[in-house]
CSV table of C-alpha atoms in Angstrom, one decimal:
chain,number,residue,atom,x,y,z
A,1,UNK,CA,-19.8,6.3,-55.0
A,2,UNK,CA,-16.5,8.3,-54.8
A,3,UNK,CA,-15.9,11.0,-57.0
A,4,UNK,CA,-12.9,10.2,-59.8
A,5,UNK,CA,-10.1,12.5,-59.4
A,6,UNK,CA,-10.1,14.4,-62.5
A,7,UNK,CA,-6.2,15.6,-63.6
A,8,UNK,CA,-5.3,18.8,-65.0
A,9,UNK,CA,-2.5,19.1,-67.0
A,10,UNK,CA,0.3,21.6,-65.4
A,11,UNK,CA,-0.8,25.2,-66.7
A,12,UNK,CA,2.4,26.5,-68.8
A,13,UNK,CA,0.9,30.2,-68.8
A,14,UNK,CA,3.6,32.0,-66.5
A,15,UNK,CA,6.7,29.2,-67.7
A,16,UNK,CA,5.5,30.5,-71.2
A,17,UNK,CA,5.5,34.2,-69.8
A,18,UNK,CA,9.2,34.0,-68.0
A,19,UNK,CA,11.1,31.3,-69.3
A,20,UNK,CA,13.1,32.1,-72.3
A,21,UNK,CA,16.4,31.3,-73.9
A,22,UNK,CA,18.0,34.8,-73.9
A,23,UNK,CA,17.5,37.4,-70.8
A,24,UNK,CA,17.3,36.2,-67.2
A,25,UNK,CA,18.9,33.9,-64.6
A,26,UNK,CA,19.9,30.2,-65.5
A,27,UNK,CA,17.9,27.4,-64.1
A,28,UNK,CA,21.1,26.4,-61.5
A,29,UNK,CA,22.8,29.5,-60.1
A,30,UNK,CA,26.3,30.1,-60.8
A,31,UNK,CA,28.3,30.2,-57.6
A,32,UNK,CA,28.8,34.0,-58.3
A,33,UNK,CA,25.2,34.6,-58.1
A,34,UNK,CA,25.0,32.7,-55.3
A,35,UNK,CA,27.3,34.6,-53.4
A,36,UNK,CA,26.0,38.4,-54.7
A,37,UNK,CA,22.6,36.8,-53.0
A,38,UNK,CA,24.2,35.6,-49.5
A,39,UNK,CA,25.6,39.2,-49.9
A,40,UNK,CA,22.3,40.3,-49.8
A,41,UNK,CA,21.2,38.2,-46.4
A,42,UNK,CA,24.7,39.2,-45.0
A,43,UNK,CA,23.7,42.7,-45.0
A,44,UNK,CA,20.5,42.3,-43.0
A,45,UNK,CA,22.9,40.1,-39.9
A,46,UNK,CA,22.7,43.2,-37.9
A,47,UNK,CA,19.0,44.2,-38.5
A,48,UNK,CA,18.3,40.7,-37.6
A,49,UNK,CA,20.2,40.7,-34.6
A,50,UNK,CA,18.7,43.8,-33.2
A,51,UNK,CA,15.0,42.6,-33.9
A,52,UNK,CA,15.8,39.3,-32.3
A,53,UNK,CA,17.8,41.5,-29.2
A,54,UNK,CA,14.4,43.2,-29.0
A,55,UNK,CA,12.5,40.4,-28.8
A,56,UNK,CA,14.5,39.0,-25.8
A,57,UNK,CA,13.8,41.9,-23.9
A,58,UNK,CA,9.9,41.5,-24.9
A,59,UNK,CA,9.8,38.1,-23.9
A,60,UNK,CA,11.4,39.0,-20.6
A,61,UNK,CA,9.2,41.9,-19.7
A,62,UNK,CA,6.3,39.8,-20.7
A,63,UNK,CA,7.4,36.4,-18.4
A,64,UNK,CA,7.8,39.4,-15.5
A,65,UNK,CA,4.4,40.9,-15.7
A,66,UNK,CA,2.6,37.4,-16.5
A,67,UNK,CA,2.3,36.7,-13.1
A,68,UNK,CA,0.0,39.4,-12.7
A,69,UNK,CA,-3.2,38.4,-13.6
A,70,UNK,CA,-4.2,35.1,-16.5
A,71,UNK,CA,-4.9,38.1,-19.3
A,72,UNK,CA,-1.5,38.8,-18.7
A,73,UNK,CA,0.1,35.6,-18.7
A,74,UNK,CA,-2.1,34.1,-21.6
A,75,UNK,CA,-0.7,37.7,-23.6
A,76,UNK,CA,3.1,35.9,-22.2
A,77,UNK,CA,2.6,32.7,-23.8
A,78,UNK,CA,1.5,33.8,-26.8
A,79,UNK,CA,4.1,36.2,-27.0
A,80,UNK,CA,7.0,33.9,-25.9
A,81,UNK,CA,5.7,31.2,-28.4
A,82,UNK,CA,5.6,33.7,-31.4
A,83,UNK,CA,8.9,35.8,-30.8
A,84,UNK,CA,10.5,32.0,-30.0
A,85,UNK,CA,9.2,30.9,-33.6
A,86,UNK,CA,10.5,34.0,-35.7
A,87,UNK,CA,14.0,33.7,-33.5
A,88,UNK,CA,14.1,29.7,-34.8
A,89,UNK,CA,13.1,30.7,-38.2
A,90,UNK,CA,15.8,33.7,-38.1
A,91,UNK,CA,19.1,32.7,-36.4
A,92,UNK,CA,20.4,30.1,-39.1
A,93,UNK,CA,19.2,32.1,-42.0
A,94,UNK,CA,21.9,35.0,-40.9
A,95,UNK,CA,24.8,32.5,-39.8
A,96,UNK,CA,23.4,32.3,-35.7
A,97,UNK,CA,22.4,28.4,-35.8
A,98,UNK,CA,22.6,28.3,-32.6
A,99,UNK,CA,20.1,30.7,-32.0
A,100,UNK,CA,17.9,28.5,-33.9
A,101,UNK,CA,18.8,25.5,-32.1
A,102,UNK,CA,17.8,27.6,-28.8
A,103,UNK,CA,15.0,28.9,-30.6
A,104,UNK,CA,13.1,25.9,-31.5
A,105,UNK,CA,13.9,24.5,-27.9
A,106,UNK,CA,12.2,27.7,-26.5
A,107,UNK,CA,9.3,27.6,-29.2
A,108,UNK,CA,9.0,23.7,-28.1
A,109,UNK,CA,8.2,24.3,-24.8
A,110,UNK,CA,6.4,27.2,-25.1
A,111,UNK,CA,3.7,25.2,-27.6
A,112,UNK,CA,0.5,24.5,-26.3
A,113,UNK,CA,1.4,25.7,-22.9
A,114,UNK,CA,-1.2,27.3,-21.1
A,115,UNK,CA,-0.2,27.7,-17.3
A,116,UNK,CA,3.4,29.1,-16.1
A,117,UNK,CA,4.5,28.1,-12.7
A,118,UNK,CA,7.5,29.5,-11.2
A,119,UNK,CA,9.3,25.9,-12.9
A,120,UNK,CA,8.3,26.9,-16.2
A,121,UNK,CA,9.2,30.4,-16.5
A,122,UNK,CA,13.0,29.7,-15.1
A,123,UNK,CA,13.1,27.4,-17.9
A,124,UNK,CA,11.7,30.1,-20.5
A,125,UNK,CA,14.6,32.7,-18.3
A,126,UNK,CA,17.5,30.4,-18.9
A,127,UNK,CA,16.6,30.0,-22.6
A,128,UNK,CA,16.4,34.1,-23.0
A,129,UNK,CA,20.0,33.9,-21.2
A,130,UNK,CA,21.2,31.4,-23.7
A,131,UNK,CA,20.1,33.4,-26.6
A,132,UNK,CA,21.6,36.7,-25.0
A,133,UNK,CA,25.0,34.6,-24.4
A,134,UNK,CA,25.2,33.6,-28.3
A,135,UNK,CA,23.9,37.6,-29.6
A,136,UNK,CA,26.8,38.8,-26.7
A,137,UNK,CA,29.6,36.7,-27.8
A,138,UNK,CA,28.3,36.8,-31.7
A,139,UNK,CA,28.4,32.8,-31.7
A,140,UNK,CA,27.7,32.0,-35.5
A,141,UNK,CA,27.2,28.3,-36.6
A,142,UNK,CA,26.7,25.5,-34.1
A,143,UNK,CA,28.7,26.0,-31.5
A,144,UNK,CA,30.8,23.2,-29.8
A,145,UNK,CA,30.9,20.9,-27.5
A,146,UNK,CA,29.4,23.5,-24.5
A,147,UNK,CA,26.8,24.5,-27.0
A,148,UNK,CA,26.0,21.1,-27.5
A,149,UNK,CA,25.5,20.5,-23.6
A,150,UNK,CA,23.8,23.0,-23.1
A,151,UNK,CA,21.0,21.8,-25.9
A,152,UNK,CA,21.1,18.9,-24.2
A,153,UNK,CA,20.2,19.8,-21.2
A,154,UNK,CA,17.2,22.1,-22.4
A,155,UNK,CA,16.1,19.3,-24.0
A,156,UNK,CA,15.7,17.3,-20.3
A,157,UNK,CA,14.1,20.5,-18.7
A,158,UNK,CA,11.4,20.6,-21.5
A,159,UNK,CA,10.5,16.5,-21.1
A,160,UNK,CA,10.6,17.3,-17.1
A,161,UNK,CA,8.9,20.5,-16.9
A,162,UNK,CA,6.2,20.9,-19.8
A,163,UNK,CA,3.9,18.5,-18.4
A,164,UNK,CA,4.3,18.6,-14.9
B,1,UNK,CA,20.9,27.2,-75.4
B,2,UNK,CA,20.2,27.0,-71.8
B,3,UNK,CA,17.0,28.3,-70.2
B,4,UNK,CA,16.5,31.6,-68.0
B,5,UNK,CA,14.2,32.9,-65.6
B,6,UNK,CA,13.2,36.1,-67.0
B,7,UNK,CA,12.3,37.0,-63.1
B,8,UNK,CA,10.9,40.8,-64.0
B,9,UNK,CA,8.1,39.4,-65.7
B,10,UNK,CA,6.6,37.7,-62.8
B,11,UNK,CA,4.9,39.3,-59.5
B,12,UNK,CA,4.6,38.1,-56.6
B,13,UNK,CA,2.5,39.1,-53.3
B,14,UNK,CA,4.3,38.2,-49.7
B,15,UNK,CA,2.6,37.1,-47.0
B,16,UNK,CA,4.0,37.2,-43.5
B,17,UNK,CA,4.1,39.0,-39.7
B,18,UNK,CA,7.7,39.5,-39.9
B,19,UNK,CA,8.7,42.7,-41.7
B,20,UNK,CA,12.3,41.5,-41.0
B,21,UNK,CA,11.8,38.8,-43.3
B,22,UNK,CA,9.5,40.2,-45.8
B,23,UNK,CA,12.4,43.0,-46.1
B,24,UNK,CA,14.5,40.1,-47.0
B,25,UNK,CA,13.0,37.9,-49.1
B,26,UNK,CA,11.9,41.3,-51.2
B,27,UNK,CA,15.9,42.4,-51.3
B,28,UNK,CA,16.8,38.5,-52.7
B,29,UNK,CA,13.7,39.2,-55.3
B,30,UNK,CA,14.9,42.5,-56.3
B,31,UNK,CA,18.2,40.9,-56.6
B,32,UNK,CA,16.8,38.2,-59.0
B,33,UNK,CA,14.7,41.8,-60.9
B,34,UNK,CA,11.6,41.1,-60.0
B,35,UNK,CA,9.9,44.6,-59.6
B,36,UNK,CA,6.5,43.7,-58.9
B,37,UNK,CA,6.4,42.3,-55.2
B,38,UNK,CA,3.1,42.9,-52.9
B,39,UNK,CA,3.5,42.7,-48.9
B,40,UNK,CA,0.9,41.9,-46.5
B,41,UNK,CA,0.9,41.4,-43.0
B,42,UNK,CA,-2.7,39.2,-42.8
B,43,UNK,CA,-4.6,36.4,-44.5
B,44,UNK,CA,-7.3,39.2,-45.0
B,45,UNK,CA,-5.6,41.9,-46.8
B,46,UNK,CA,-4.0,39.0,-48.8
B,47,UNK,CA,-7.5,38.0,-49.9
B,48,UNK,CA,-7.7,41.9,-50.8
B,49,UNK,CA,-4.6,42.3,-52.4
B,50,UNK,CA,-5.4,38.8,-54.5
B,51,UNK,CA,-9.2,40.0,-55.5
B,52,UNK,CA,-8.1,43.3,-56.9
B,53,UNK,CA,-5.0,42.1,-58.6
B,54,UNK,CA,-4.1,38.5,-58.9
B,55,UNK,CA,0.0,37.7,-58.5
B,56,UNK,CA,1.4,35.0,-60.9
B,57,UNK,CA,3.1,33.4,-56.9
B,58,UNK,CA,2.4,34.0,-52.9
B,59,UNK,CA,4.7,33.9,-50.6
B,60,UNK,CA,3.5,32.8,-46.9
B,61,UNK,CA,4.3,32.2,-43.5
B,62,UNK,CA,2.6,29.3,-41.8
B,63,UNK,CA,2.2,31.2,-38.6
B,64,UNK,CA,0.3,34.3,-38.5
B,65,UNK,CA,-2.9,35.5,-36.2
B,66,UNK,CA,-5.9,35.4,-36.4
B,67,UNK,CA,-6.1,33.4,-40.0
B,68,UNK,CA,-2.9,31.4,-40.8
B,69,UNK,CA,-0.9,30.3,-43.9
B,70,UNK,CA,-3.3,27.2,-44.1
B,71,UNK,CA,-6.2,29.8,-43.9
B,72,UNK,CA,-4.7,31.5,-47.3
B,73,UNK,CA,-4.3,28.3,-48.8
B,74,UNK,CA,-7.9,26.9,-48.7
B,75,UNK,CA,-9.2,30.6,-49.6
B,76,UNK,CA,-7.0,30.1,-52.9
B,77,UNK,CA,-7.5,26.7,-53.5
B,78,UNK,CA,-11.4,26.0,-52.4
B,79,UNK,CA,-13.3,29.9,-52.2
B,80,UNK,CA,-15.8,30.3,-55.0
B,81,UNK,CA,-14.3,33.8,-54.7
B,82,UNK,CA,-10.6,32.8,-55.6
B,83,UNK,CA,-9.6,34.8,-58.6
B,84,UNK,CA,-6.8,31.6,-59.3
B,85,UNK,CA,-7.4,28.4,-57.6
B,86,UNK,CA,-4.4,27.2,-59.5
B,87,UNK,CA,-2.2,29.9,-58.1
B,88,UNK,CA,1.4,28.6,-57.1
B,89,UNK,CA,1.5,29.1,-53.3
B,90,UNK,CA,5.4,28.2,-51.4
B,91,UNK,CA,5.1,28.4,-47.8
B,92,UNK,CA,8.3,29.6,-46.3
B,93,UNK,CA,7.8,28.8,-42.9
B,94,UNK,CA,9.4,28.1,-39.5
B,95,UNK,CA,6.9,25.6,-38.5
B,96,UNK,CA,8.9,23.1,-40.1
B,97,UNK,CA,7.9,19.8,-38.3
B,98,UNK,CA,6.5,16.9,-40.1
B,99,UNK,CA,2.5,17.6,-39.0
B,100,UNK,CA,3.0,21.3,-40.7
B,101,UNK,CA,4.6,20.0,-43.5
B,102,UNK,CA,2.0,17.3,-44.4
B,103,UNK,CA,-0.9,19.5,-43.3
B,104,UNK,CA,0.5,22.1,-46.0
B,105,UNK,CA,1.0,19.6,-48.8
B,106,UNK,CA,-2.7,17.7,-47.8
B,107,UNK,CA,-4.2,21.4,-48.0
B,108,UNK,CA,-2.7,22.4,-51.7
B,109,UNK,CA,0.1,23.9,-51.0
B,110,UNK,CA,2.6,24.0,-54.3
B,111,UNK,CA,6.3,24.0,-52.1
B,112,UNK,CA,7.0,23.8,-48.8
B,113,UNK,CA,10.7,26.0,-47.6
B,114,UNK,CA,11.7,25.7,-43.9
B,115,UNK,CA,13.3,28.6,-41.9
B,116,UNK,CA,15.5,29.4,-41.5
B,117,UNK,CA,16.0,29.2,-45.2
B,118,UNK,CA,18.9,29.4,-47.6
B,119,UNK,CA,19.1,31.3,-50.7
B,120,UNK,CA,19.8,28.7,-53.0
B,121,UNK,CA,16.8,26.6,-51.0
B,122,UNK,CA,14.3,29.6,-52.1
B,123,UNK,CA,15.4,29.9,-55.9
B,124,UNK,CA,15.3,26.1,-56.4
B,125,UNK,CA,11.4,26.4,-55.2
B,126,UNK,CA,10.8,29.4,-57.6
B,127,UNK,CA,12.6,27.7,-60.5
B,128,UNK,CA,10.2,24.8,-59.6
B,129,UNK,CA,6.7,26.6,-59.7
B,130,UNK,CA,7.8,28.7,-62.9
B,131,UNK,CA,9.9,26.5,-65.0
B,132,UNK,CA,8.1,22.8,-64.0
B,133,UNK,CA,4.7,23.4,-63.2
B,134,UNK,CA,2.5,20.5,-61.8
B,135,UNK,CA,-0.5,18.7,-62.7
B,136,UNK,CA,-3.6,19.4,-60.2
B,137,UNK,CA,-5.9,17.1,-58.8
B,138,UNK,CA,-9.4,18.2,-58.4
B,139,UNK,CA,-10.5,15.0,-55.9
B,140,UNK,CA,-12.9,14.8,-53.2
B,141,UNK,CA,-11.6,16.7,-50.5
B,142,UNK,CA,-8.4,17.9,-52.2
B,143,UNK,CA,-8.0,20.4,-54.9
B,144,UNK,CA,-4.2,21.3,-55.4
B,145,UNK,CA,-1.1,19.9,-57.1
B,146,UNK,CA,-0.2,16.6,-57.6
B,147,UNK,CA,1.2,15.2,-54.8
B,148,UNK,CA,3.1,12.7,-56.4
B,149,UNK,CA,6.6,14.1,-57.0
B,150,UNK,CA,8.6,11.4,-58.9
B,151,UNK,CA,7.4,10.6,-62.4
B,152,UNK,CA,8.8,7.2,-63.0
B,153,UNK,CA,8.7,6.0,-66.9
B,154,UNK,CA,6.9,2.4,-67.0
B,155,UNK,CA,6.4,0.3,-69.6
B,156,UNK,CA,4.9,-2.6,-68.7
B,157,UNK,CA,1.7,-4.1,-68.5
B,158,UNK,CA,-1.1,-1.5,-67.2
B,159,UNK,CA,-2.6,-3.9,-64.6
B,160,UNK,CA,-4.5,-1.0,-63.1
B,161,UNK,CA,-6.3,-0.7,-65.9
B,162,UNK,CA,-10.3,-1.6,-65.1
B,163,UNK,CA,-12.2,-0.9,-68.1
């Protein structure tokens, strides 16, 4: 017979430690903490954007020596699919959601991918383009209605390429 | 009077590959006061870090090699080793499809935060685990909070009721 499933009562030890009437931060920001903690991620735009600059020029070295042997390319994909993944996870928290937009289509194809043919790493290359294009022209939000195409248009490459 | 978040009274340990982000989240802590942040870059020195020292909430990424977020989260919740099985864990994460999410929530985890993330996004999920704690379920094959977010006041007749 199934086991009951037993209930136990929320633990109030570390509401009873920090939660107090007097000293601290209010439950719901006030728009002026708010902004003093965007502040905060404003400040780090530029680190951001030089790690993720770094990580396109990775990725690219790594799709031009992957055809060097299957250690090499196995070390690609892995690389492409984890630098993709921290670019998606990045761009919209700094203001770049394009870059995220890019990003996830990049990490999207690159997941569970385990061969590259010549097919499949143009499509990788024109996704590190795209991202260069948006850290070049410092294209913050979504974009328009080229940015929009352009999505698009990854996202037919990815249904046409990945599997074949 | 309303509550506060007295934040300098709780620690935290930070789980995640990407300094870049563990720099970050640790300047919107210190912003909040929090002094007592731990940062690690593996499921294994988390364990460490954990055993020696237990942190009142962890911090993880989903992604990380060889063991993962999910890795961390059964260790926590399951490990006869586990200094706090009932440890509040928010996975801040950019695997942010539904099959991460559910697989996250089915394996304990206390709140779920996409990336790219917002600011006001992360302090409504640490207002959550220290000012409205959950109920756990210990269940066979789960142990974790209760899943069931929405309590919804009834009062009519109990027609669940077997005994």
């Amino acid at each position: 017979m199934a086991r009951r499933a037993q209930i136990i009562p929320p633990r109030p030890d570390l509401r009873r430690k920090a939660v107090n009437h007097s000293k601290g931060f209010d439950l719901k920001l006030s728009p002026a903490m708010v902004q003093k903690l965007e502040q905060v991620v404003h400040k780090a735009r530029d680190t951001f954007t030089a790690d993720i600059a770094d990580r396109l020029v990775a990725m690219r070295k790594a799709l031009r020596e992957a055809g060097e042997g299957p250690e090499q390319e196995r070390q690609a994909l892995a690389l492409i699919y984890s630098n993709s993944l921290d670019i998606k996870g990045a761009g919209g928290t700094i203001g770049y959601d394009l870059l995220t937009a890019i990003g996830k289509s990049l990490n999207d194809f690159a997941a569970g991918l385990t061969r590259l043919d010549r097919r499949r790493s143009d499509v990788i290359d024109l996704h590190i383009d795209a991202l260069y294009v948006v850290l070049a022209n410092r294209i913050t939000g979504r974009g328009g209605p080229t940015e929009a195409a352009v999505l698009k248009a990854f996202s037919a490459v990815r249904t046409k390429f990945k599997d074949s | 009077m309303p509550e506060k978040i007295d934040f300098s009274k709780v620690s935290f340990l930070i789980v995640d590959q990407n300094k870049l982000s563990t720099q970050l989240i640790r300047d919107i802590l210190a912003m909040l006061e929090v002094t007592r942040v731990r940062s690690v870059t593996s499921v294994e020195r988390a364990r460490n870090v954990l055993r020696g020292e237990p942190v009142d909430i962890i911090i993880t990424e989903y992604y990380m090699d060889p063991e993962d977020g999910i890795d961390l989260i059964d260790w926590v919740r399951t490990a006869s080793d586990s200094p706090d099985r009932m440890t509040p864990i928010i996975m801040l994460t950019a695997n942010s499809e539904e099959e991460y999410v559910m697989r996250a929530r089915d394996r304990g985890v206390t709140e779920f935060l996409a990336k790219p993330f917002n600011v006001e996004g992360l302090y409504r999920r640490l207002v959550a685990v220290i000012a409205r704690p959950r109920a756990f379920v210990n269940a066979e094959g789960y142990f974790g909070p209760d899943r069931r977010r929405r309590q919804v006041e009834y009062d009519g007749p109990d027609r669940r009721h077997i005994d």
